[in-house]
Amino acid sequence: AQSVAQPEDQVNVAEGNPLTVKCTYSVSGNPYLFWYVQYPNRGLQFLLKYITGDNLVKGSYGFEAEFNKSQTSFHLKKPSALVSDSALYFCAVRDEWGDYKLSFGAGTTVTVRA
Amino acid sequence: EAQVTQNPRYLITVTGKKLTVTCSQNMNHEYMSWYRQDPGLGLRQIYYSMNVEVTDKGDVPEGYKVSRKEKRNFPLILESPSPNQTSLYFCASSLSVGASNEKLFFGSGTQLSVL
């Protein structure tokens, strides 16, 4: 069985400070990992993914994520947060050896204060 | 414009009255799926489809049906809705899975209330 955990319901940071949103996963095979963002009153949007290759993945809007196999983590990061980054962030995982189900975490609400 | 279109955006119904939420994509995507979003539970996959006439259960399929008769359409059917199916529903599609172009495009969502 596959699963993903986002241990923080909420993350609050000041504008200009680094932002980190945590994600850990559990799969039997190799993971396919994704981050999606849901802005207020807008739909869900893809940010970035890790399939294979470099552990540091760069995505949209200045976000990046680091795949750490030994810690089974895929934390989302942004060096300097903007007020406009305030949103709900979801981590998702699919097991390369499983069927084609995609499992999402419960989400982390990010608030960036001016 | 490339998009996933869901209808309706809002729906209020009563217990037991069959309903269908439509989903259509214009990107020739092979993979389509349905999710429900509930506070504290994130997104949970209901059903997915790898291609025409190929559908599979996700994590929470009970009480739902789907069909994939055409590549572009993937309707979600609630034969006998119950109050615990009150939720925000999202349809999504991806060109493919297991490849470099695996990436979901989401519809705008359907807020369903079952009284």
PDB file of C-alpha atoms in Angstrom:
ATOM      1  CA  ALA A   1       0.000   0.000   0.000  1.00  0.00           C
ATOM      2  CA  GLN A   2       1.137   3.512  -0.663  1.00  0.00           C
ATOM      3  CA  SER A   3       0.624   6.539   1.512  1.00  0.00           C
ATOM      4  CA  VAL A   4       1.784  10.095   1.961  1.00  0.00           C
ATOM      5  CA  ALA A   5       1.919  12.269   5.062  1.00  0.00           C
ATOM      6  CA  GLN A   6       2.095  16.019   5.448  1.00  0.00           C
ATOM      7  CA  PRO A   7       2.898  16.453   9.123  1.00  0.00           C
ATOM      8  CA  GLU A   8       2.019  20.154   9.318  1.00  0.00           C
ATOM      9  CA  ASP A   9      -1.532  21.381   8.845  1.00  0.00           C
ATOM     10  CA  GLN A  10      -0.328  24.961   8.667  1.00  0.00           C
ATOM     11  CA  VAL A  11       2.907  26.802   7.927  1.00  0.00           C
ATOM     12  CA  ASN A  12       3.261  30.499   8.614  1.00  0.00           C
ATOM     13  CA  VAL A  13       6.187  32.531   7.329  1.00  0.00           C
ATOM     14  CA  ALA A  14       7.064  36.164   6.761  1.00  0.00           C
ATOM     15  CA  GLU A  15       7.458  37.453   3.242  1.00  0.00           C
ATOM     16  CA  GLY A  16      11.053  37.131   2.090  1.00  0.00           C
ATOM     17  CA  ASN A  17      11.824  34.242   4.431  1.00  0.00           C
ATOM     18  CA  PRO A  18      12.450  30.676   3.263  1.00  0.00           C
ATOM     19  CA  LEU A  19       9.428  28.437   2.977  1.00  0.00           C
ATOM     20  CA  THR A  20       9.451  24.671   3.546  1.00  0.00           C
ATOM     21  CA  VAL A  21       6.462  22.343   3.322  1.00  0.00           C
ATOM     22  CA  LYS A  22       7.146  18.815   4.494  1.00  0.00           C
ATOM     23  CA  CYS A  23       6.105  15.540   2.900  1.00  0.00           C
ATOM     24  CA  THR A  24       6.973  11.933   3.664  1.00  0.00           C
ATOM     25  CA  TYR A  25       5.823   8.892   1.735  1.00  0.00           C
ATOM     26  CA  SER A  26       5.586   5.124   1.856  1.00  0.00           C
ATOM     27  CA  VAL A  27       5.637   2.849  -1.201  1.00  0.00           C
ATOM     28  CA  SER A  28       6.708  -0.692  -2.009  1.00  0.00           C
ATOM     29  CA  GLY A  29       8.631   0.148  -5.159  1.00  0.00           C
ATOM     30  CA  ASN A  30      10.067   3.371  -6.449  1.00  0.00           C
ATOM     31  CA  PRO A  31       8.016   6.515  -5.890  1.00  0.00           C
ATOM     32  CA  TYR A  32       6.648   8.966  -8.376  1.00  0.00           C
ATOM     33  CA  LEU A  33       6.212  12.167  -6.335  1.00  0.00           C
ATOM     34  CA  PHE A  34       4.257  15.321  -7.061  1.00  0.00           C
ATOM     35  CA  TRP A  35       3.379  18.682  -5.547  1.00  0.00           C
ATOM     36  CA  TYR A  36       0.154  20.483  -6.387  1.00  0.00           C
ATOM     37  CA  VAL A  37      -1.114  23.851  -5.161  1.00  0.00           C
ATOM     38  CA  GLN A  38      -4.648  25.128  -4.646  1.00  0.00           C
ATOM     39  CA  TYR A  39      -4.955  28.885  -4.586  1.00  0.00           C
ATOM     40  CA  PRO A  40      -8.071  30.440  -3.011  1.00  0.00           C
ATOM     41  CA  ASN A  41     -11.017  30.314  -5.407  1.00  0.00           C
ATOM     42  CA  ARG A  42      -8.889  28.690  -8.075  1.00  0.00           C
ATOM     43  CA  GLY A  43      -8.373  25.152  -9.152  1.00  0.00           C
ATOM     44  CA  LEU A  44      -5.514  22.824  -8.391  1.00  0.00           C
ATOM     45  CA  GLN A  45      -2.309  23.376 -10.291  1.00  0.00           C
ATOM     46  CA  PHE A  46       0.770  21.232 -10.843  1.00  0.00           C
ATOM     47  CA  LEU A  47       3.991  22.568  -9.302  1.00  0.00           C
ATOM     48  CA  LEU A  48       6.632  19.904  -9.863  1.00  0.00           C
ATOM     49  CA  LYS A  49       7.371  16.189  -9.873  1.00  0.00           C
ATOM     50  CA  TYR A  50      10.088  13.655  -9.253  1.00  0.00           C
ATOM     51  CA  ILE A  51      10.145  10.571 -11.458  1.00  0.00           C
ATOM     52  CA  THR A  52      13.834   9.729 -11.604  1.00  0.00           C
ATOM     53  CA  GLY A  53      17.172  11.468 -11.930  1.00  0.00           C
ATOM     54  CA  ASP A  54      18.385  14.458  -9.940  1.00  0.00           C
ATOM     55  CA  ASN A  55      17.199  14.584  -6.365  1.00  0.00           C
ATOM     56  CA  LEU A  56      16.610  18.330  -6.569  1.00  0.00           C
ATOM     57  CA  VAL A  57      13.645  19.138  -8.767  1.00  0.00           C
ATOM     58  CA  LYS A  58      12.783  22.658  -9.894  1.00  0.00           C
ATOM     59  CA  GLY A  59       9.220  23.658 -10.657  1.00  0.00           C
ATOM     60  CA  SER A  60       6.863  26.542 -11.240  1.00  0.00           C
ATOM     61  CA  TYR A  61       6.829  29.910  -9.417  1.00  0.00           C
ATOM     62  CA  GLY A  62      10.357  29.458  -7.999  1.00  0.00           C
ATOM     63  CA  PHE A  63       9.546  26.302  -6.042  1.00  0.00           C
ATOM     64  CA  GLU A  64      11.841  23.320  -5.756  1.00  0.00           C
ATOM     65  CA  ALA A  65      11.724  19.997  -3.947  1.00  0.00           C
ATOM     66  CA  GLU A  66      14.361  17.602  -2.722  1.00  0.00           C
ATOM     67  CA  PHE A  67      13.880  13.856  -2.986  1.00  0.00           C
ATOM     68  CA  ASN A  68      15.527  11.989  -0.119  1.00  0.00           C
ATOM     69  CA  LYS A  69      15.236   8.231  -0.512  1.00  0.00           C
ATOM     70  CA  SER A  70      16.759   7.303   2.843  1.00  0.00           C
ATOM     71  CA  GLN A  71      14.354   9.570   4.716  1.00  0.00           C
ATOM     72  CA  THR A  72      11.459   8.848   2.311  1.00  0.00           C
ATOM     73  CA  SER A  73      10.822  12.570   2.057  1.00  0.00           C
ATOM     74  CA  PHE A  74      10.019  15.061  -0.673  1.00  0.00           C
ATOM     75  CA  HIS A  75       9.951  18.483   0.970  1.00  0.00           C
ATOM     76  CA  LEU A  76       8.849  21.527  -1.016  1.00  0.00           C
ATOM     77  CA  LYS A  77      10.978  24.650  -0.691  1.00  0.00           C
ATOM     78  CA  LYS A  78      11.124  28.236  -1.814  1.00  0.00           C
ATOM     79  CA  PRO A  79      14.095  30.438  -0.879  1.00  0.00           C
ATOM     80  CA  SER A  80      12.073  33.648  -0.519  1.00  0.00           C
ATOM     81  CA  ALA A  81       8.321  33.436   0.048  1.00  0.00           C
ATOM     82  CA  LEU A  82       5.802  35.883  -1.397  1.00  0.00           C
ATOM     83  CA  VAL A  83       2.389  36.844  -0.031  1.00  0.00           C
ATOM     84  CA  SER A  84       0.968  35.404  -3.256  1.00  0.00           C
ATOM     85  CA  ASP A  85       2.333  31.954  -2.254  1.00  0.00           C
ATOM     86  CA  SER A  86      -0.386  31.719   0.390  1.00  0.00           C
ATOM     87  CA  ALA A  87      -2.352  28.639  -0.623  1.00  0.00           C
ATOM     88  CA  LEU A  88      -3.099  24.992   0.150  1.00  0.00           C
ATOM     89  CA  TYR A  89      -0.314  22.625  -0.895  1.00  0.00           C
ATOM     90  CA  PHE A  90      -0.708  18.914  -1.582  1.00  0.00           C
ATOM     91  CA  CYS A  91       1.949  16.241  -1.874  1.00  0.00           C
ATOM     92  CA  ALA A  92       1.066  13.098  -3.874  1.00  0.00           C
ATOM     93  CA  VAL A  93       2.704   9.737  -4.519  1.00  0.00           C
ATOM     94  CA  ARG A  94       2.280   6.859  -6.902  1.00  0.00           C
ATOM     95  CA  ASP A  95       4.073   3.531  -6.540  1.00  0.00           C
ATOM     96  CA  GLU A  96       5.993   2.584  -9.671  1.00  0.00           C
ATOM     97  CA  TRP A  97       5.241  -1.090  -8.927  1.00  0.00           C
ATOM     98  CA  GLY A  98       1.597  -0.571  -8.079  1.00  0.00           C
ATOM     99  CA  ASP A  99      -1.496   0.153 -10.112  1.00  0.00           C
ATOM    100  CA  TYR A 100      -2.130   3.666 -11.291  1.00  0.00           C
ATOM    101  CA  LYS A 101      -3.695   5.032  -8.129  1.00  0.00           C
ATOM    102  CA  LEU A 102      -2.443   8.398  -6.953  1.00  0.00           C
ATOM    103  CA  SER A 103      -2.496   9.120  -3.213  1.00  0.00           C
ATOM    104  CA  PHE A 104      -2.572  12.666  -1.852  1.00  0.00           C
ATOM    105  CA  GLY A 105      -1.655  13.989   1.533  1.00  0.00           C
ATOM    106  CA  ALA A 106      -4.104  15.918   3.683  1.00  0.00           C
ATOM    107  CA  GLY A 107      -2.646  19.230   2.595  1.00  0.00           C
ATOM    108  CA  THR A 108      -0.704  22.049   4.247  1.00  0.00           C
ATOM    109  CA  THR A 109      -2.063  25.571   4.396  1.00  0.00           C
ATOM    110  CA  VAL A 110       0.685  28.122   3.845  1.00  0.00           C
ATOM    111  CA  THR A 111       0.194  31.686   5.004  1.00  0.00           C
ATOM    112  CA  VAL A 112       2.799  34.269   4.064  1.00  0.00           C
ATOM    113  CA  ARG A 113       2.444  37.519   6.001  1.00  0.00           C
ATOM    114  CA  ALA A 114       3.607  40.827   4.632  1.00  0.00           C
TER     115      ALA A 114
ATOM    116  CA  GLU B   1      -7.814  26.751 -24.693  1.00  0.00           C
ATOM    117  CA  ALA B   2      -6.644  23.470 -23.154  1.00  0.00           C
ATOM    118  CA  GLN B   3      -8.860  22.653 -20.229  1.00  0.00           C
ATOM    119  CA  VAL B   4     -10.819  20.192 -18.141  1.00  0.00           C
ATOM    120  CA  THR B   5     -14.455  21.187 -17.890  1.00  0.00           C
ATOM    121  CA  GLN B   6     -16.719  20.016 -15.087  1.00  0.00           C
ATOM    122  CA  ASN B   7     -20.419  20.657 -14.752  1.00  0.00           C
ATOM    123  CA  PRO B   8     -22.201  21.749 -12.714  1.00  0.00           C
ATOM    124  CA  ARG B   9     -20.092  23.931 -10.395  1.00  0.00           C
ATOM    125  CA  TYR B  10     -22.652  23.695  -7.612  1.00  0.00           C
ATOM    126  CA  LEU B  11     -25.294  21.055  -6.998  1.00  0.00           C
ATOM    127  CA  ILE B  12     -27.768  20.596  -4.179  1.00  0.00           C
ATOM    128  CA  THR B  13     -29.799  17.417  -4.212  1.00  0.00           C
ATOM    129  CA  VAL B  14     -31.709  15.089  -1.925  1.00  0.00           C
ATOM    130  CA  THR B  15     -30.864  11.627  -0.696  1.00  0.00           C
ATOM    131  CA  GLY B  16     -31.502   8.921  -3.277  1.00  0.00           C
ATOM    132  CA  LYS B  17     -31.932  11.119  -6.334  1.00  0.00           C
ATOM    133  CA  LYS B  18     -29.558   9.916  -9.050  1.00  0.00           C
ATOM    134  CA  LEU B  19     -27.159  12.514 -10.407  1.00  0.00           C
ATOM    135  CA  THR B  20     -24.315  12.801 -12.886  1.00  0.00           C
ATOM    136  CA  VAL B  21     -21.369  15.173 -12.813  1.00  0.00           C
ATOM    137  CA  THR B  22     -19.852  15.601 -16.238  1.00  0.00           C
ATOM    138  CA  CYS B  23     -16.177  15.950 -17.055  1.00  0.00           C
ATOM    139  CA  SER B  24     -14.658  16.656 -20.430  1.00  0.00           C
ATOM    140  CA  GLN B  25     -11.102  17.386 -21.563  1.00  0.00           C
ATOM    141  CA  ASN B  26      -9.940  18.754 -24.906  1.00  0.00           C
ATOM    142  CA  MET B  27      -6.274  17.728 -24.697  1.00  0.00           C
ATOM    143  CA  ASN B  28      -6.552  14.154 -26.015  1.00  0.00           C
ATOM    144  CA  HIS B  29      -5.409  12.862 -22.639  1.00  0.00           C
ATOM    145  CA  GLU B  30      -5.402   9.124 -21.992  1.00  0.00           C
ATOM    146  CA  TYR B  31      -5.653   9.221 -18.201  1.00  0.00           C
ATOM    147  CA  MET B  32      -8.636  10.688 -16.373  1.00  0.00           C
ATOM    148  CA  SER B  33      -9.640  10.484 -12.717  1.00  0.00           C
ATOM    149  CA  TRP B  34     -12.078  11.720 -10.096  1.00  0.00           C
ATOM    150  CA  TYR B  35     -11.248  12.957  -6.590  1.00  0.00           C
ATOM    151  CA  ARG B  36     -13.178  14.196  -3.620  1.00  0.00           C
ATOM    152  CA  GLN B  37     -11.780  16.841  -1.297  1.00  0.00           C
ATOM    153  CA  ASP B  38     -12.837  16.894   2.345  1.00  0.00           C
ATOM    154  CA  PRO B  39     -11.371  19.068   5.129  1.00  0.00           C
ATOM    155  CA  GLY B  40      -8.533  17.320   6.924  1.00  0.00           C
ATOM    156  CA  LEU B  41      -8.542  14.411   4.485  1.00  0.00           C
ATOM    157  CA  GLY B  42      -7.035  16.035   1.424  1.00  0.00           C
ATOM    158  CA  LEU B  43      -7.864  14.612  -1.973  1.00  0.00           C
ATOM    159  CA  ARG B  44      -8.992  11.024  -2.225  1.00  0.00           C
ATOM    160  CA  GLN B  45      -9.181   9.218  -5.535  1.00  0.00           C
ATOM    161  CA  ILE B  46     -12.578   7.747  -6.417  1.00  0.00           C
ATOM    162  CA  TYR B  47     -12.009   6.167  -9.841  1.00  0.00           C
ATOM    163  CA  TYR B  48      -9.523   6.484 -12.637  1.00  0.00           C
ATOM    164  CA  SER B  49      -9.344   5.495 -16.283  1.00  0.00           C
ATOM    165  CA  MET B  50      -6.263   4.640 -18.286  1.00  0.00           C
ATOM    166  CA  ASN B  51      -8.093   4.870 -21.620  1.00  0.00           C
ATOM    167  CA  VAL B  52     -11.420   4.276 -23.328  1.00  0.00           C
ATOM    168  CA  GLU B  53     -13.377   1.414 -21.721  1.00  0.00           C
ATOM    169  CA  VAL B  54     -10.668   0.951 -19.046  1.00  0.00           C
ATOM    170  CA  THR B  55     -11.646   2.057 -15.546  1.00  0.00           C
ATOM    171  CA  ASP B  56     -10.385   1.130 -12.085  1.00  0.00           C
ATOM    172  CA  LYS B  57     -11.295   1.831  -8.494  1.00  0.00           C
ATOM    173  CA  GLY B  58      -9.396   4.353  -6.476  1.00  0.00           C
ATOM    174  CA  ASP B  59      -9.347   4.506  -2.687  1.00  0.00           C
ATOM    175  CA  VAL B  60     -13.001   5.496  -2.115  1.00  0.00           C
ATOM    176  CA  PRO B  61     -15.153   4.050  -4.925  1.00  0.00           C
ATOM    177  CA  GLU B  62     -18.177   2.984  -2.849  1.00  0.00           C
ATOM    178  CA  GLY B  63     -21.367   4.710  -3.948  1.00  0.00           C
ATOM    179  CA  TYR B  64     -19.937   5.962  -7.241  1.00  0.00           C
ATOM    180  CA  LYS B  65     -19.867   4.775 -10.843  1.00  0.00           C
ATOM    181  CA  VAL B  66     -17.959   6.003 -13.864  1.00  0.00           C
ATOM    182  CA  SER B  67     -17.810   5.289 -17.572  1.00  0.00           C
ATOM    183  CA  ARG B  68     -15.303   6.041 -20.313  1.00  0.00           C
ATOM    184  CA  LYS B  69     -17.048   5.535 -23.619  1.00  0.00           C
ATOM    185  CA  GLU B  70     -15.156   8.332 -25.334  1.00  0.00           C
ATOM    186  CA  LYS B  71     -11.642   9.529 -24.710  1.00  0.00           C
ATOM    187  CA  ARG B  72     -12.667  13.080 -23.842  1.00  0.00           C
ATOM    188  CA  ASN B  73     -15.494  12.345 -21.380  1.00  0.00           C
ATOM    189  CA  PHE B  74     -15.449  10.762 -17.927  1.00  0.00           C
ATOM    190  CA  PRO B  75     -18.743  11.287 -16.074  1.00  0.00           C
ATOM    191  CA  LEU B  76     -19.164  10.546 -12.377  1.00  0.00           C
ATOM    192  CA  ILE B  77     -22.486   8.939 -11.462  1.00  0.00           C
ATOM    193  CA  LEU B  78     -24.070   8.784  -8.022  1.00  0.00           C
ATOM    194  CA  GLU B  79     -26.915   6.275  -8.333  1.00  0.00           C
ATOM    195  CA  SER B  80     -28.329   6.922  -4.854  1.00  0.00           C
ATOM    196  CA  PRO B  81     -26.567   9.849  -3.199  1.00  0.00           C
ATOM    197  CA  SER B  82     -26.279   9.994   0.557  1.00  0.00           C
ATOM    198  CA  PRO B  83     -25.317  12.879   2.883  1.00  0.00           C
ATOM    199  CA  ASN B  84     -21.819  11.459   3.406  1.00  0.00           C
ATOM    200  CA  GLN B  85     -21.158  12.126  -0.279  1.00  0.00           C
ATOM    201  CA  THR B  86     -21.438  15.859   0.340  1.00  0.00           C
ATOM    202  CA  SER B  87     -18.035  17.050  -0.796  1.00  0.00           C
ATOM    203  CA  LEU B  88     -16.003  19.040  -3.325  1.00  0.00           C
ATOM    204  CA  TYR B  89     -15.310  16.918  -6.391  1.00  0.00           C
ATOM    205  CA  PHE B  90     -12.519  17.343  -8.906  1.00  0.00           C
ATOM    206  CA  CYS B  91     -11.988  15.742 -12.272  1.00  0.00           C
ATOM    207  CA  ALA B  92      -8.445  15.599 -13.634  1.00  0.00           C
ATOM    208  CA  SER B  93      -6.621  14.344 -16.698  1.00  0.00           C
ATOM    209  CA  SER B  94      -3.076  13.601 -17.782  1.00  0.00           C
ATOM    210  CA  LEU B  95      -1.578  12.894 -21.176  1.00  0.00           C
ATOM    211  CA  SER B  96      -0.204   9.643 -19.805  1.00  0.00           C
ATOM    212  CA  VAL B  97       1.198   8.070 -16.665  1.00  0.00           C
ATOM    213  CA  GLY B  98       4.570   6.561 -15.935  1.00  0.00           C
ATOM    214  CA  ALA B  99       6.358   8.930 -18.247  1.00  0.00           C
ATOM    215  CA  SER B 100       7.978  12.334 -18.231  1.00  0.00           C
ATOM    216  CA  ASN B 101       4.687  13.958 -19.216  1.00  0.00           C
ATOM    217  CA  GLU B 102       2.727  12.632 -16.213  1.00  0.00           C
ATOM    218  CA  LYS B 103       1.025  15.713 -14.839  1.00  0.00           C
ATOM    219  CA  LEU B 104      -2.581  16.245 -13.804  1.00  0.00           C
ATOM    220  CA  PHE B 105      -4.758  19.047 -15.146  1.00  0.00           C
ATOM    221  CA  PHE B 106      -7.726  19.691 -12.870  1.00  0.00           C
ATOM    222  CA  GLY B 107     -11.217  20.937 -13.509  1.00  0.00           C
ATOM    223  CA  SER B 108     -12.662  23.816 -11.474  1.00  0.00           C
ATOM    224  CA  GLY B 109     -14.505  21.518  -9.100  1.00  0.00           C
ATOM    225  CA  THR B 110     -18.108  20.642  -8.278  1.00  0.00           C
ATOM    226  CA  GLN B 111     -19.469  21.424  -4.827  1.00  0.00           C
ATOM    227  CA  LEU B 112     -22.102  18.800  -4.070  1.00  0.00           C
ATOM    228  CA  SER B 113     -24.512  18.943  -1.160  1.00  0.00           C
ATOM    229  CA  VAL B 114     -26.768  15.971  -0.448  1.00  0.00           C
ATOM    230  CA  LEU B 115     -29.622  16.777   1.935  1.00  0.00           C
TER     231      LEU B 115
END
